[in-house]
Amino acid sequence: MRRVLFVCTHNSARSQMAEGLLRHHYGDHYAAYSAGTERTFVKPPAIEAMRRAGIDITAHTSKTVDDLAHIAMDYVVTVCDSAREACPYVPSKYATFHQRFWDPSNAEGDDEAKVRAFEQVRDEIRAWIDVTFAPETGRLYRS
């Protein structure tokens, strides 16, 4: 099983959603992890957006890349520009690459508007994960 690490600055939204999505949809092919350059907390709108997609990430906690340094990763993906710039080198067996997603934490409006922004980014991450990691058709899938 290939190990994939998603990295974002605070490990609070995009990387957490990517971990949950990969685990939920392709967990029989990949072991998904997420971490940040700084430890914070998982944002409630991210948890709600994932709940609305039928994925429970309430048990997820914010971690740093150092917390997972003992796990040899096959793929490392930075999902925000600041993590790409600030991320310490995390070795990967096959590839380290960047896939930028807009930060829904910057959304304005009431709580529902904010959750909708997280849902939009969640759906963009899901589409990218399908193209990249789907068994047999994904760009990086290896049987």
Backbone as numpy.savetxt, mean C-alpha at the origin, in Angstrom:
# Nx Ny Nz CAx CAy CAz Cx Cy Cz
5.97 -17.94 -2.33 5.12 -16.77 -2.33 6.02 -15.53 -2.33
5.76 -14.61 -3.24 6.55 -13.38 -3.35 6.13 -12.39 -2.26
7.11 -11.69 -1.71 6.86 -10.69 -0.67 6.92 -9.30 -1.27
5.88 -8.49 -1.02 5.78 -7.15 -1.58 5.63 -6.15 -0.44
6.49 -5.13 -0.46 6.43 -4.07 0.54 5.99 -2.78 -0.13
4.92 -2.19 0.37 4.45 -0.88 -0.09 4.92 0.16 0.93
5.56 1.23 0.45 6.13 2.23 1.33 5.53 3.60 1.03
5.12 4.28 2.09 4.63 5.66 2.02 5.21 6.38 3.23
5.16 7.67 3.25 5.81 8.43 4.32 5.35 8.00 5.70
4.05 8.04 5.97 3.55 7.78 7.32 2.93 6.39 7.51
2.86 5.61 6.46 2.22 4.29 6.54 0.84 4.42 7.19
0.08 5.39 6.68 -1.21 5.68 7.29 -2.39 5.55 6.34
-2.15 5.51 5.02 -3.28 5.45 4.09 -2.95 4.64 2.84
-2.24 5.25 1.88 -2.03 4.59 0.59 -1.30 3.25 0.72
-0.23 3.22 1.48 0.50 1.96 1.63 -0.33 0.93 2.39
-1.11 1.38 3.36 -1.98 0.47 4.11 -3.07 -0.10 3.20
-3.67 0.76 2.37 -4.71 0.28 1.46 -4.11 -0.69 0.44
-2.91 -0.38 -0.07 -2.27 -1.28 -1.04 -1.99 -2.64 -0.41
-1.49 -2.64 0.81 -1.25 -3.91 1.51 -2.55 -4.70 1.63
-3.61 -4.04 2.08 -4.90 -4.73 2.25 -5.46 -5.24 0.95
-5.35 -4.44 -0.10 -5.87 -4.85 -1.41 -5.11 -6.04 -1.98
-3.78 -5.99 -1.94 -3.00 -7.10 -2.48 -3.27 -8.38 -1.68
-3.31 -8.25 -0.37 -3.56 -9.43 0.48 -4.96 -10.01 0.19
-5.95 -9.13 0.09 -7.33 -9.59 -0.12 -7.52 -10.26 -1.48
-7.00 -9.63 -2.53 -7.27 -10.12 -3.88 -6.27 -11.16 -4.37
-5.02 -11.07 -3.93 -3.99 -11.98 -4.45 -3.13 -12.58 -3.35
-3.70 -12.69 -2.16 -2.96 -13.20 -1.02 -2.51 -14.64 -1.15
-3.08 -15.37 -2.09 -2.62 -16.74 -2.32 -1.35 -16.77 -3.18
-0.94 -15.61 -3.71 0.26 -15.51 -4.54 1.33 -14.59 -3.94
0.90 -13.66 -3.10 1.82 -12.67 -2.54 1.62 -12.50 -1.04
2.70 -12.24 -0.35 2.64 -11.81 1.05 2.81 -10.30 1.02
1.81 -9.57 1.47 1.82 -8.11 1.39 2.20 -7.48 2.72
3.00 -6.42 2.63 3.44 -5.66 3.80 3.38 -4.18 3.45
3.34 -3.34 4.49 3.45 -1.91 4.26 4.25 -1.31 5.40
4.89 -0.18 5.09 5.69 0.52 6.09 5.86 1.96 5.64
6.39 2.76 6.53 6.63 4.16 6.22 8.02 4.60 6.63
8.33 5.81 6.27 9.60 6.38 6.72 9.44 6.92 8.13
8.18 7.14 8.54 7.85 7.58 9.89 6.64 6.77 10.36
6.57 6.48 11.66 5.43 5.74 12.23 4.37 6.74 12.70
3.13 6.53 12.32 2.03 7.37 12.79 0.87 6.47 13.22
-0.22 6.52 12.46 -1.39 5.69 12.72 -2.14 5.51 11.42
-2.97 4.48 11.34 -3.77 4.26 10.14 -4.96 5.22 10.20
-5.13 5.99 9.16 -6.17 7.02 9.14 -7.57 6.40 9.08
-8.48 6.89 9.92 -9.84 6.35 9.91 -10.53 6.38 8.55
-10.37 7.42 7.70 -11.02 7.35 6.38 -10.47 6.22 5.50
-9.20 5.86 5.69 -8.64 4.72 4.94 -9.30 3.43 5.40
-9.45 3.29 6.69 -10.12 2.10 7.25 -11.55 2.01 6.73
-12.26 3.14 6.72 -13.65 3.16 6.25 -13.74 2.86 4.76
-12.88 3.45 3.96 -12.90 3.20 2.51 -12.66 1.72 2.23
-11.76 1.11 2.96 -11.50 -0.31 2.76 -12.68 -1.16 3.26
-13.28 -0.77 4.38 -14.45 -1.49 4.88 -15.56 -1.50 3.83
-15.75 -0.36 3.16 -16.78 -0.27 2.13 -16.49 -1.17 0.93
-15.25 -1.58 0.78 -14.88 -2.51 -0.29 -14.84 -3.95 0.23
-15.25 -4.15 1.49 -15.29 -5.48 2.06 -13.95 -5.98 2.59
-13.04 -5.05 2.87 -11.71 -5.42 3.35 -11.49 -4.77 4.71
-11.16 -5.58 5.68 -10.96 -5.09 7.05 -9.48 -4.85 7.32
-9.11 -3.58 7.53 -7.72 -3.27 7.89 -7.65 -2.66 9.30
-8.68 -2.89 10.10 -8.70 -2.31 11.44 -7.55 -2.80 12.30
-7.01 -3.97 12.03 -5.90 -4.50 12.82 -4.54 -4.01 12.32
-4.53 -3.30 11.19 -3.26 -2.79 10.67 -2.69 -1.73 11.61
-1.38 -1.72 11.73 -0.70 -0.69 12.50 0.37 -0.04 11.63
0.69 1.20 11.95 1.73 1.90 11.23 3.09 1.35 11.64
3.93 1.07 10.65 5.26 0.52 10.88 6.28 1.34 10.10
7.53 1.24 10.48 8.59 1.85 9.70 9.29 0.76 8.89
10.04 1.18 7.88 10.77 0.19 7.09 11.77 -0.57 7.96
12.28 0.08 9.00 13.20 -0.62 9.92 12.51 -1.76 10.66
11.22 -1.60 10.94 10.47 -2.65 11.63 10.41 -3.94 10.81
10.52 -3.81 9.48 10.40 -4.98 8.60 11.74 -5.36 7.97
12.82 -4.79 8.44 14.14 -5.02 7.84 14.55 -6.49 7.88
13.99 -7.26 8.79 14.35 -8.68 8.91 13.67 -9.56 7.86
12.76 -8.99 7.07 12.03 -9.75 6.05 12.63 -9.41 4.68
13.09 -10.42 3.96 13.64 -10.22 2.63 12.49 -10.00 1.64
12.44 -8.82 1.04 11.36 -8.48 0.12 11.73 -8.81 -1.32
10.74 -9.26 -2.08 10.94 -9.52 -3.49 10.69 -8.26 -4.31
9.69 -7.48 -3.90 9.36 -6.22 -4.58 9.17 -5.15 -3.52
9.66 -3.95 -3.79 9.43 -2.79 -2.94 8.84 -1.71 -3.82
7.70 -1.16 -3.39 6.99 -0.14 -4.17 6.77 1.09 -3.31
7.31 2.22 -3.71 6.98 3.48 -3.03 5.73 4.01 -3.71
4.77 4.47 -2.90 3.48 4.92 -3.43 3.24 6.42 -3.25
4.26 7.13 -2.77 4.16 8.59 -2.70 5.53 9.19 -2.95
5.53 10.40 -3.50 6.78 11.04 -3.89 7.71 11.29 -2.71
7.17 11.72 -1.57 8.05 12.03 -0.44 8.72 10.76 0.09
8.01 9.63 0.06 8.64 8.38 0.50 9.73 7.97 -0.47
9.50 8.21 -1.74 10.51 7.88 -2.75 11.79 8.66 -2.48
11.64 9.92 -2.12 12.80 10.78 -1.87 13.44 10.49 -0.52
12.63 10.19 0.50 13.15 10.04 1.87 13.42 8.60 2.27
12.93 7.66 1.50 13.02 6.26 1.89 14.47 5.79 1.90
14.86 5.18 2.99 16.19 4.57 2.99 16.18 3.41 1.99
17.33 2.99 1.59 17.41 1.89 0.65 16.83 0.62 1.28
15.87 0.04 0.61 15.29 -1.23 1.05 15.56 -2.23 -0.07
16.40 -3.20 0.19 16.74 -4.15 -0.87 15.55 -5.02 -1.27
15.51 -5.37 -2.55 14.49 -6.27 -3.05 15.15 -7.26 -4.00
14.60 -8.44 -4.06 15.17 -9.48 -4.90 14.97 -9.21 -6.38
13.77 -8.74 -6.76 13.46 -8.58 -8.17 13.39 -7.13 -8.64
12.69 -6.27 -7.87 12.52 -4.90 -8.36 12.12 -3.96 -7.24
12.59 -2.73 -7.35 12.14 -1.63 -6.51 11.66 -0.56 -7.47
10.44 -0.11 -7.29 9.93 0.89 -8.22 8.95 1.83 -7.53
8.58 2.87 -8.26 7.72 3.92 -7.73 6.42 3.96 -8.52
5.30 4.02 -7.79 3.99 4.23 -8.40 3.26 5.26 -7.55
3.21 6.47 -8.04 2.65 7.58 -7.27 1.12 7.55 -7.28
0.54 7.79 -6.10 -0.90 7.97 -5.95 -1.13 9.26 -5.17
-2.14 10.00 -5.55 -2.49 11.25 -4.87 -2.79 10.96 -3.40
-2.44 11.90 -2.53 -2.66 11.73 -1.09 -4.07 12.16 -0.72
-4.96 11.22 -0.41 -6.34 11.58 -0.07 -6.43 12.30 1.27
-5.37 12.31 2.04 -5.37 13.05 3.31 -5.50 14.55 3.07
-5.25 14.97 1.84 -5.36 16.39 1.49 -6.78 16.78 1.08
-7.70 15.83 1.08 -9.08 16.11 0.68 -9.74 17.08 1.66
-10.57 17.92 1.10 -11.32 18.87 1.93 -12.78 18.47 1.97
-13.51 19.04 2.90 -14.93 18.77 3.01 -15.26 18.03 4.29
-16.51 17.58 4.35 -16.96 16.87 5.54 -16.39 15.44 5.54
-16.71 14.68 6.58 -16.17 13.33 6.72 -16.50 12.45 5.53
-17.72 12.54 5.01 -18.12 11.72 3.88 -17.33 12.07 2.63
-17.09 13.35 2.39 -16.29 13.78 1.24 -14.87 13.25 1.35
-14.34 13.25 2.55 -12.99 12.72 2.75 -12.94 11.22 2.50
-13.93 10.49 2.98 -13.95 9.04 2.73 -14.07 8.77 1.24
-14.87 9.55 0.52 -14.99 9.37 -0.93 -13.65 9.59 -1.62
-12.85 10.54 -1.14 -11.52 10.76 -1.70 -10.64 9.53 -1.47
-10.72 8.94 -0.29 -9.97 7.73 -0.01 -10.46 6.57 -0.87
-11.76 6.49 -1.11 -12.31 5.45 -1.98 -11.77 5.59 -3.40
-11.68 6.82 -3.88 -11.16 7.05 -5.23 -9.72 6.55 -5.34
-8.90 6.89 -4.37 -7.50 6.44 -4.39 -7.44 4.93 -4.20
-8.28 4.40 -3.33 -8.34 2.94 -3.15 -8.61 2.25 -4.48
-9.56 2.77 -5.25 -9.91 2.17 -6.54 -8.76 2.30 -7.54
-8.04 3.42 -7.50 -6.88 3.59 -8.39 -5.78 2.59 -8.02
-5.57 2.40 -6.73 -4.57 1.43 -6.28 -4.99 0.02 -6.71
-6.26 -0.30 -6.54 -6.76 -1.63 -6.93 -6.54 -1.88 -8.41
-6.86 -0.90 -9.25 -6.68 -1.06 -10.70 -5.20 -1.28 -11.03
-4.32 -0.52 -10.38 -2.89 -0.67 -10.63 -2.40 -2.04 -10.14
-2.87 -2.48 -9.00 -2.48 -3.80 -8.47 -2.91 -4.89 -9.45
-4.12 -4.78 -10.00 -4.59 -5.78 -10.95 -3.67 -5.85 -12.17
-3.31 -4.71 -12.71 -2.45 -4.66 -13.89 -1.05 -5.18 -13.57
-0.59 -4.91 -12.37 0.79 -5.23 -12.01 0.97 -6.62 -11.42
0.06 -7.06 -10.57 0.26 -8.28 -9.81 -0.71 -9.43 -10.11
-1.70 -9.22 -10.93 -2.69 -10.28 -11.17 -2.00 -11.55 -11.67
-2.39 -12.69 -11.11 -1.80 -13.95 -11.56 -1.94 -14.12 -13.08
-0.85 -14.50 -13.69 -0.74 -14.83 -15.11 -0.83 -13.64 -16.04
-1.53 -12.56 -15.67 -1.65 -11.42 -16.57 -0.90 -10.19 -16.07
-0.57 -10.15 -14.80 0.12 -8.99 -14.24 1.55 -8.89 -14.74
2.04 -7.67 -14.84 3.39 -7.44 -15.35 4.46 -8.13 -14.51
4.26 -8.25 -13.20 5.30 -8.78 -12.33 5.04 -10.20 -11.84
3.90 -10.75 -12.21 3.57 -12.08 -11.70 4.56 -13.12 -12.20
5.00 -13.94 -11.28 5.86 -15.08 -11.64 5.27 -16.31 -10.94
5.00 -17.33 -11.68 4.40 -18.52 -11.08 5.40 -19.32 -10.28
